[in-house]
XYZ file of C-alpha atoms in Angstrom:
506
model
C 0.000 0.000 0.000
C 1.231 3.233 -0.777
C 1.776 6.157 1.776
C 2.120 9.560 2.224
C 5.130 10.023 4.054
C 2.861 11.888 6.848
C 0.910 8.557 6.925
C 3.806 6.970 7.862
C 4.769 9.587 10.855
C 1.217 8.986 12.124
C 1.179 5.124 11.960
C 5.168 5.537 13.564
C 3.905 7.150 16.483
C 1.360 4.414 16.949
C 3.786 1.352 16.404
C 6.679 3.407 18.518
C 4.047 3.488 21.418
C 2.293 0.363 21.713
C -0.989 2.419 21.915
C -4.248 1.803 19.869
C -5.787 5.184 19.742
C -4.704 9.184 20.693
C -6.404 12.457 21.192
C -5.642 14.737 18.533
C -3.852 17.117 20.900
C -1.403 14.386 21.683
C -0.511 12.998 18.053
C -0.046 16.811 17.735
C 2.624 17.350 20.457
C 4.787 14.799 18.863
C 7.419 16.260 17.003
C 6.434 13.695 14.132
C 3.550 15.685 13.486
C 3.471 19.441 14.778
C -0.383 20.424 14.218
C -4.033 19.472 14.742
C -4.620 20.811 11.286
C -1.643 18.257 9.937
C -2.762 15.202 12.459
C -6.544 15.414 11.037
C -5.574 15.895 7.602
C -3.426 12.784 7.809
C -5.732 10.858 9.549
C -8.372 11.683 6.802
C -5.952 9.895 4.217
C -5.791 6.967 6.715
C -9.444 6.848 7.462
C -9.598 6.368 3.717
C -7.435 3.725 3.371
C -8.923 2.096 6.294
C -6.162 1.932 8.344
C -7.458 4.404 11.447
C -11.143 5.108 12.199
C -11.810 9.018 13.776
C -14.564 8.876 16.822
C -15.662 12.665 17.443
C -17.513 13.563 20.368
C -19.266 16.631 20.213
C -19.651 18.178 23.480
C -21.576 21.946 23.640
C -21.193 24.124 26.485
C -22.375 27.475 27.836
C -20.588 31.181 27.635
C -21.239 34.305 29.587
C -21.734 37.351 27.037
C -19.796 40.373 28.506
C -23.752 41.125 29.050
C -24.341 37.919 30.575
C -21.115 38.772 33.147
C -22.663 42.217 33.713
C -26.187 41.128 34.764
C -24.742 38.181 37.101
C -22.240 41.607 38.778
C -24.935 43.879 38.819
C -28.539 42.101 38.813
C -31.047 41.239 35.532
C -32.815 44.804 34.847
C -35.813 43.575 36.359
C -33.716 42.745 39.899
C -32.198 46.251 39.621
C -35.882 47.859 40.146
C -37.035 45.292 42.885
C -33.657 46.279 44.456
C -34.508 49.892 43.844
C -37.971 49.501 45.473
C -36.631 47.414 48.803
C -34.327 50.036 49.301
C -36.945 52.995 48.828
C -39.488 50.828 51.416
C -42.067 50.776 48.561
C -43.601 48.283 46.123
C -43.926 49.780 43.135
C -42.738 52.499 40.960
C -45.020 54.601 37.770
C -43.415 53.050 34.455
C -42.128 56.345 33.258
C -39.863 56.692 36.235
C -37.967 53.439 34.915
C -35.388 55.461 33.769
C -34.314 57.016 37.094
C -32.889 52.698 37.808
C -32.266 51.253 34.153
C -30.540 51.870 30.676
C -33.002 52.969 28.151
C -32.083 49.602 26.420
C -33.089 47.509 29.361
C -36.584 48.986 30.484
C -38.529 47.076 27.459
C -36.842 43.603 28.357
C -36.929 44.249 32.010
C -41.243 45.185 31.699
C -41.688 42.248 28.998
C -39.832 39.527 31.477
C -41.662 40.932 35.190
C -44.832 40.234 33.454
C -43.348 36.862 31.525
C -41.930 35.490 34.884
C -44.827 36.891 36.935
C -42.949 38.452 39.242
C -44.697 41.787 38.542
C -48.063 43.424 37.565
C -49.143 46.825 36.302
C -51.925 48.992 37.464
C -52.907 51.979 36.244
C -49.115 52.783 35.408
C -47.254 51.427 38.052
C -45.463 48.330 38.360
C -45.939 46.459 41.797
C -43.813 43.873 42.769
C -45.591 42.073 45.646
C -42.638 40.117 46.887
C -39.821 42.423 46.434
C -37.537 38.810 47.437
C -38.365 36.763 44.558
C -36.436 33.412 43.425
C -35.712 33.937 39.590
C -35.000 30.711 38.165
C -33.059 32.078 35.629
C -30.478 34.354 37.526
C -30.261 31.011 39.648
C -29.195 29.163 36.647
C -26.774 31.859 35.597
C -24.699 31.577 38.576
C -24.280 27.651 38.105
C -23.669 28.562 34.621
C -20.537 30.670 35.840
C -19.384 27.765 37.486
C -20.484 24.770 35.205
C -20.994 25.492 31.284
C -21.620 22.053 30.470
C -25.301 22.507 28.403
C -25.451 18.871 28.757
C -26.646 19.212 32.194
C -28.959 21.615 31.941
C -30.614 19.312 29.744
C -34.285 19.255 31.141
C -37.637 21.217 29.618
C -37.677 23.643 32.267
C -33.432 24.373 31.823
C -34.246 24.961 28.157
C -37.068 27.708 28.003
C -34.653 29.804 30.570
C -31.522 28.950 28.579
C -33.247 30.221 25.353
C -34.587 33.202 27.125
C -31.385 33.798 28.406
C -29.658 33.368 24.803
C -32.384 36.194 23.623
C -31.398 38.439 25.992
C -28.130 38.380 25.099
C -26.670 37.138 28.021
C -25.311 33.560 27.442
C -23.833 31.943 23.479
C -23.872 28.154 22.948
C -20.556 27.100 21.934
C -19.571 23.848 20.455
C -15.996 21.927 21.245
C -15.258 18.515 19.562
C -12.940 16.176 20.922
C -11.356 13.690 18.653
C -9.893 10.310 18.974
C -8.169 8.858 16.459
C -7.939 5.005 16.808
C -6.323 2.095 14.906
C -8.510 -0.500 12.994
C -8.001 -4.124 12.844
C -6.567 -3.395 9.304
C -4.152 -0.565 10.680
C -2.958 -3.180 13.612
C -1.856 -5.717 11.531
C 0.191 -3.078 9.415
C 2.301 -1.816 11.668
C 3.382 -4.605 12.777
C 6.193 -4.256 10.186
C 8.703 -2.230 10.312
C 7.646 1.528 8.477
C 10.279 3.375 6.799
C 10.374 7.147 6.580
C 12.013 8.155 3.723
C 12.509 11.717 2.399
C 9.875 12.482 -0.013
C 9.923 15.683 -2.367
C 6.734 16.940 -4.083
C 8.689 18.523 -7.068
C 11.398 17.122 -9.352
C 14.494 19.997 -9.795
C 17.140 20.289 -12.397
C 19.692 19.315 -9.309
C 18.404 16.350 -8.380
C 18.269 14.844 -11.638
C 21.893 16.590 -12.033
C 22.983 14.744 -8.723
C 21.848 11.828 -8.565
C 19.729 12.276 -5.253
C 16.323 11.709 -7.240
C 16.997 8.025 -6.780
C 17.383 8.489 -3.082
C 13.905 10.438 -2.805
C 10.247 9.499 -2.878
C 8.523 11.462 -4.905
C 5.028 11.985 -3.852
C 1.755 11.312 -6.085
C -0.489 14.494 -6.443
C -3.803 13.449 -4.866
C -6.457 16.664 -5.854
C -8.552 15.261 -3.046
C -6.431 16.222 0.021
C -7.922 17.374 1.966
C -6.144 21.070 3.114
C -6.165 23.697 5.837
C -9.336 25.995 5.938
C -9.080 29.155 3.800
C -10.671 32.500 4.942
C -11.207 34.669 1.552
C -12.602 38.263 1.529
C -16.004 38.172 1.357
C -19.284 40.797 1.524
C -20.366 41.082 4.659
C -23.775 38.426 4.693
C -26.656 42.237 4.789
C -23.850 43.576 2.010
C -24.571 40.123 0.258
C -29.046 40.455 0.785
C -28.686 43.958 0.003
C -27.496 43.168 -3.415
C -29.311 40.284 -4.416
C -32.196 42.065 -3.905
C -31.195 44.917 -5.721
C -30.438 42.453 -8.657
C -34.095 40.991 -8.508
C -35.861 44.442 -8.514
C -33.535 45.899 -11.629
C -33.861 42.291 -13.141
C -38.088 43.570 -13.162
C -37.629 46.996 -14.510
C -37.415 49.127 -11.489
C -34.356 51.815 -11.114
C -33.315 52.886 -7.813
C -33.286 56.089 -5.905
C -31.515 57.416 -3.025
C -32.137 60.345 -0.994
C -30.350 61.936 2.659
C -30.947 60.256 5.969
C -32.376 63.664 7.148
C -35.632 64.889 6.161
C -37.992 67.151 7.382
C -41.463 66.041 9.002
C -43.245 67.532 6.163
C -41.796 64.936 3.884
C -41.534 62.057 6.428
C -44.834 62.255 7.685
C -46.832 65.283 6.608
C -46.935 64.604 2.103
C -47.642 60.907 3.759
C -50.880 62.189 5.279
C -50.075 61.061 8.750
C -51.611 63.488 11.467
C -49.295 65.425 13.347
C -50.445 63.935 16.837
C -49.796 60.718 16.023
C -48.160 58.416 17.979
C -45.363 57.462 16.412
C -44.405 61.207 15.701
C -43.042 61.614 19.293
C -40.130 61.057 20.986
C -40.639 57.587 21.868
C -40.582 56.020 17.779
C -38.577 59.008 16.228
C -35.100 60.898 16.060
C -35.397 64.542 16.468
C -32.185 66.370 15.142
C -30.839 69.375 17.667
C -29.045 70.376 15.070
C -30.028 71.492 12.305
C -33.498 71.440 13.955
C -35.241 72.858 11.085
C -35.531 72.695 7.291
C -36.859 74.443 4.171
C -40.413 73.046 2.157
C -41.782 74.192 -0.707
C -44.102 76.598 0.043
C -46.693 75.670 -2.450
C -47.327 72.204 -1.625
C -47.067 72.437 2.327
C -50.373 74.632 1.408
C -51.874 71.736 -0.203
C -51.052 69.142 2.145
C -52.438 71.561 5.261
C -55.685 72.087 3.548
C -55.778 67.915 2.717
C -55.202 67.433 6.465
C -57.292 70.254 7.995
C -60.546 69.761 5.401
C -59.690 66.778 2.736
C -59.745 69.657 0.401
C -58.029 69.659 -2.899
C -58.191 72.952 -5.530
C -60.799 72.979 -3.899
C -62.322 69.700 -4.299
C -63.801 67.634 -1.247
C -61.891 64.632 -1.444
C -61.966 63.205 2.074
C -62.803 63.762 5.723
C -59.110 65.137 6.742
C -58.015 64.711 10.460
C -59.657 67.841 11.198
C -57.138 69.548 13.439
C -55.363 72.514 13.349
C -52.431 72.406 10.491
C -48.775 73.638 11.973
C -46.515 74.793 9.604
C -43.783 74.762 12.395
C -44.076 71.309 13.257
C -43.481 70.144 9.185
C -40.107 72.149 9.326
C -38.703 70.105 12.151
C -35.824 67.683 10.974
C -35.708 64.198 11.975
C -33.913 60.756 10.733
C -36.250 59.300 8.112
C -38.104 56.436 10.054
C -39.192 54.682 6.455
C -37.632 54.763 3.140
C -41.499 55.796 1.825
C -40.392 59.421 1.775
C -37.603 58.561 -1.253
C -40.601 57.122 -3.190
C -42.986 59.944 -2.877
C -40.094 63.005 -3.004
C -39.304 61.184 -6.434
C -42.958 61.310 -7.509
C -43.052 64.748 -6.538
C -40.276 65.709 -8.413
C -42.000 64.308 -11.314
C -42.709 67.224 -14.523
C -45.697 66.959 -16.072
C -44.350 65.598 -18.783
C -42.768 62.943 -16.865
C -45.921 62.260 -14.988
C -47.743 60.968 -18.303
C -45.519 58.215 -18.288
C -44.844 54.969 -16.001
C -42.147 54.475 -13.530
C -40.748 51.578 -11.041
C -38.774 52.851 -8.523
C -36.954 51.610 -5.633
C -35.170 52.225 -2.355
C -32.889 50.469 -0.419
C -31.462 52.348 2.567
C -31.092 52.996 6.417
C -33.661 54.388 8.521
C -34.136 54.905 12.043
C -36.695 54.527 14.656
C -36.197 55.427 18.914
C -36.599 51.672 19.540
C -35.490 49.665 22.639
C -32.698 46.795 21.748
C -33.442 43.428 21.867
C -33.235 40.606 19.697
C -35.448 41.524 16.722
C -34.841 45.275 17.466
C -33.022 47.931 16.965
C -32.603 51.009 16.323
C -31.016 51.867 12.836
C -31.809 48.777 10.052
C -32.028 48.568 6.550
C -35.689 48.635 4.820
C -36.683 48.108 1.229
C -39.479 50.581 -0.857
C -40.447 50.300 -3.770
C -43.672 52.155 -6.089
C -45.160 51.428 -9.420
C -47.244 54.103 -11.659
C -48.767 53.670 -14.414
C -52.739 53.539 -16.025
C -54.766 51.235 -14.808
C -52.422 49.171 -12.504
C -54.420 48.164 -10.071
C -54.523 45.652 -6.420
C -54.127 42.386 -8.239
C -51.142 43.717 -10.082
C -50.023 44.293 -6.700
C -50.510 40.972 -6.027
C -48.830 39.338 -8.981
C -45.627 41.769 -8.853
C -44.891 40.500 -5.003
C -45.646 36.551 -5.421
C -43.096 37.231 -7.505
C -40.629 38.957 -6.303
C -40.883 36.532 -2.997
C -40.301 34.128 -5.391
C -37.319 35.303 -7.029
C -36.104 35.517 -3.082
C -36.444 31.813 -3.247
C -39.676 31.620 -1.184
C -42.477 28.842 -2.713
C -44.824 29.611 -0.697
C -46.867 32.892 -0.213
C -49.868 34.466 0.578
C -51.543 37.827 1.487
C -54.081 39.222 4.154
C -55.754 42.453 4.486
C -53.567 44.960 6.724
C -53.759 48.979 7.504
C -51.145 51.372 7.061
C -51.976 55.137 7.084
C -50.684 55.995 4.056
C -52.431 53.384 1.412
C -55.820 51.766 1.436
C -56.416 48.873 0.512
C -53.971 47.759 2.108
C -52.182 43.954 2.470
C -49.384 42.056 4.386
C -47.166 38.876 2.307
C -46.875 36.652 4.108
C -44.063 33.075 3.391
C -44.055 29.832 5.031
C -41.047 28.142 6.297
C -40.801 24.785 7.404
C -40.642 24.016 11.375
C -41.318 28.340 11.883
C -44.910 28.370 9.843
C -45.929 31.621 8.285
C -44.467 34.718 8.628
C -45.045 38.184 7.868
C -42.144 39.807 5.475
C -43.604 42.949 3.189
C -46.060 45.492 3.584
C -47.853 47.180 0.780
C -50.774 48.936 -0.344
C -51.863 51.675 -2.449
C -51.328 55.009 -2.158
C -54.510 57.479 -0.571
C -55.270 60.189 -2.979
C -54.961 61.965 -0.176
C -51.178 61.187 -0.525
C -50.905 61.716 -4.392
C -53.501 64.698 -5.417
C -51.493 67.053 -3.400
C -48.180 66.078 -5.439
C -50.328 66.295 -8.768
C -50.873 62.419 -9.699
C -54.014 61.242 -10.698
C -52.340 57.835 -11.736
C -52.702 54.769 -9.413
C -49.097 54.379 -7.388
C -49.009 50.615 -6.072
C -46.234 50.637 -3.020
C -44.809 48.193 -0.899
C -41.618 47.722 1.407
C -39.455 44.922 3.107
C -37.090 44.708 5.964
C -33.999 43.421 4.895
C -33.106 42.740 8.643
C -35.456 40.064 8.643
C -34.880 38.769 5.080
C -31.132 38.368 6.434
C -32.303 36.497 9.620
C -33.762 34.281 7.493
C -31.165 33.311 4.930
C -28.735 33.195 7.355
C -31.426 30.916 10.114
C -30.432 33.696 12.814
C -32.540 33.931 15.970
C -31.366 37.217 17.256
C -31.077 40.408 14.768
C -27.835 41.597 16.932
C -25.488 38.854 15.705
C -26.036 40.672 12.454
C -24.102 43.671 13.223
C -21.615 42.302 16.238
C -18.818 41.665 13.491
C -17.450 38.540 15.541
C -14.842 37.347 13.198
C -15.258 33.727 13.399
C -18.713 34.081 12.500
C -17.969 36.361 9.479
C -15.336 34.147 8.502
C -17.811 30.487 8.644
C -21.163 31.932 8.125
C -23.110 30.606 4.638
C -25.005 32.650 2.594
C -27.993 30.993 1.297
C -28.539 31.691 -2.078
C -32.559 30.113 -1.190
C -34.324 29.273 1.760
């Protein structure tokens, strides 16, 4: 049988000790060998030849986040306020005051677990802890965590709901470690016991050894493609670079072009041209970036006159085309700058650039871009994320084109299965949700879209039909990539960059 002179070094060690099987680590010690990436690739060749068999055992244990090591120092969120309230000599504490005791990233997960873990309960405001004392299970486990990371024996139903929780939160990663044994077979007993020879081997024939003579004292080794060879790290796009551009590709690939506009907008173009009332909700401070500075912005006089009359009456040239919110209009307000929570506004600022000319024809547009929104972190949150926008104009198109256009683009995504409800957004009616189905998760919301009010598009001068729609690309990656928690998207731990497989379809 023929052998790689590293073959023979492995076998050597075996026959020189009288032993039927190693770790890895050992055979790597020896100064036969010199690596665990040279001892596996070896024993790979062997395996093959049936000479050695390789017995893995897989063994996963449990890691403290620098998170995880912070809330075991200083108390889970929710233990800082029952700690807060026991020193006070009170129970409870109004829910807007939650910020006098935690981060402004750790009041929604410390509200969402009291209530999960029923440790707490709201009325009219307040959160009341009863038993200011309480056993958590899961700061419990954490602390044998810290001394035993073994996620074998935490093995049990209970263990795994707080292990996962704890994994959400951010405070624990599951690790894997292999340990390998590399062992003789009955084949690789009987051949070593004859004697192995090492002889020098030499991958490449040179003018002086044929010159000297020493070619005849050589092996020269056979070049075997299938050799298996150290790991490889190549650049590569970062895995929402990757999503970002196939997508891209799939909306030019239909016709559509793309647009871009600045982070910054004003509220008139964010929210006001988008018919959303100026006391709603998500307007304040709790879903939206105000900017200090600059903290205002120009608009074009003309139309910020036709989008107050649309929200104070419904009134277009005056035309009675809806209700309105009937409220007074404030010019003020649609000045103020703010991060663009929605890519939207780079859809309908390119509409309303649109000549008249230009607005007898059809267009596809899109957007991919950044926006932001004043959201708490966790693990499908945060507070800066990519979305996707996109319109189509044209005579006649109409809800079922809708329809048709995002079957298929979910398609193209590599999803087989879609489907659409009914859904509300303030800025189109009708309005639907898509919908795809994954195997083991069910179905899951991906896309929004709608079309546009007239109450959005008379005041910008079209009287065509604008179908829109829009994706978070956050979640797309999630998916291709089967992650549980959005955050491990933008940590930029190497090893993960470095291993992690972009799927080209789910």
């Amino acid at each position: 049988m023929e052998l790689h002179i590293d073959e023979k070094k492995l076998l050597k060690i075996f026959q020189d000790s009288g032993k039927e099987e190693f770790n890895v680590k050992e055979l790597a010690e020896n100064e036969l060998m010199g690596s665990e990436t040279k001892v596996m690739r070896t024993a790979l060749w062997l395996s093959g030849k049936g000479l050695v068999e390789i017995i893995e055992n897989k063994k996963e244990y449990i890691k403290l986040t620098e998170r995880g090591e912070k809330a075991l120092n200083e108390g889970f969120p929710e233990r800082k306020i029952a700690n807060y309230l026991k020193e006070k000599g009170i129970n409870s504490i109004p829910i807007k005051d939650l910020n006098k005791i935690l981060d402004k990233s750790e009041i929604s997960p410390a509200l969402g677990n009291l209530k999960k873990k029923k440790i707490a309960r709201i009325d009219k405001g307040n959160i009341v802890i009863d038993d200011l004392d309480y056993v958590d299970e899961e700061e419990e486990l954490l602390k044998k965590i810290k001394t035993n990371n073994n996620l074998k024996e935490y093995n049990n139903v209970d263990n795994k709901k707080a292990i996962d929780n704890l994994k959400k939160r951010g405070f624990i990663e599951i690790e894997e470690d292999i340990d390998r044994i590399i062992k003789l077979t009955e084949k690789g007993k009987e051949f070593i016991k004859n004697p192995i020879e090492i002889k020098e081997e030499i991958s490449q024939l040179t003018r002086e050894h044929i010159i000297s003579g020493k070619w005849k004292e050589y092996h020269i080794r056979p070049y075997d493609v299938n050799i298996p060879t150290e790991d490889i790290y190549p650049a590569k796009l970062h895995p929402m670079t990757r999503v970002i551009h196939e997508v891209k590709d799939i909306l030019i690939g239909m016709g559509f072009k793309e647009v871009k506009n600045p982070i910054v907008e004003t509220e008139f173009w964010n929210f006001d041209v988008l018919f959303e009332p100026q006391d709603h909700p998500a307007r304040d401070m709790q879903d939206t970036f105000f900017l200090r500075y600059p903290n205002k912005g120009d608009v074009p006089s003309e139309l910020l006159k036709k989008v107050k009359e649309m929200h104070e009456k419904g009134i277009f040239n005056g035309e009675k085309i809806s209700k309105g919110w009937n409220y007074k209009f404030d010019e003020n307000i649609s000045k103020r700058t703010v991060l663009r929570t929605h890519t939207t506004v780079s859809s309908i600022k390119y509409l309303a650039s649109l000549s008249d000319e230009e607005k007898n024809g059809a267009h596809k547009v899109f957007c991919i871009d950044r926006v932001f929104r004043n959201e708490a972190i966790d693990y499908k949150h945060l507070p800066e994320f990519y979305q996707c926008e996109g319109i189509i104009m044209d005579e006649d198109v109409n809800f079922d084109n809708l329809m048709g256009i995002l079957i298929e683009f979910l398609k193209r995504l590599g999803f087989d299965k879609v489907r659409v409800r009914p859904s509300y957004f303030p800025f189109t009616e009708p309005s639907l949700e898509a919908e795809v189905y994954l195997e083991g998760k069910g179905w899951l919301e991906l896309l929004g879209a709608g079309m546009f009010r007239p109450e959005v598009l008379k005041p910008i001068g079209i009287e065509k039909p604008v179908l829109a729609w829009g994706i978070g690309l956050s979640r797309l990656a999630m998916l291709r990539l089967g992650l549980n928690d959005i955050r491990e998207l933008h940590r930029n731990e190497l090893n993960w960059l470095k291993k992690v497989k972009y799927r080209a379809n789910i």
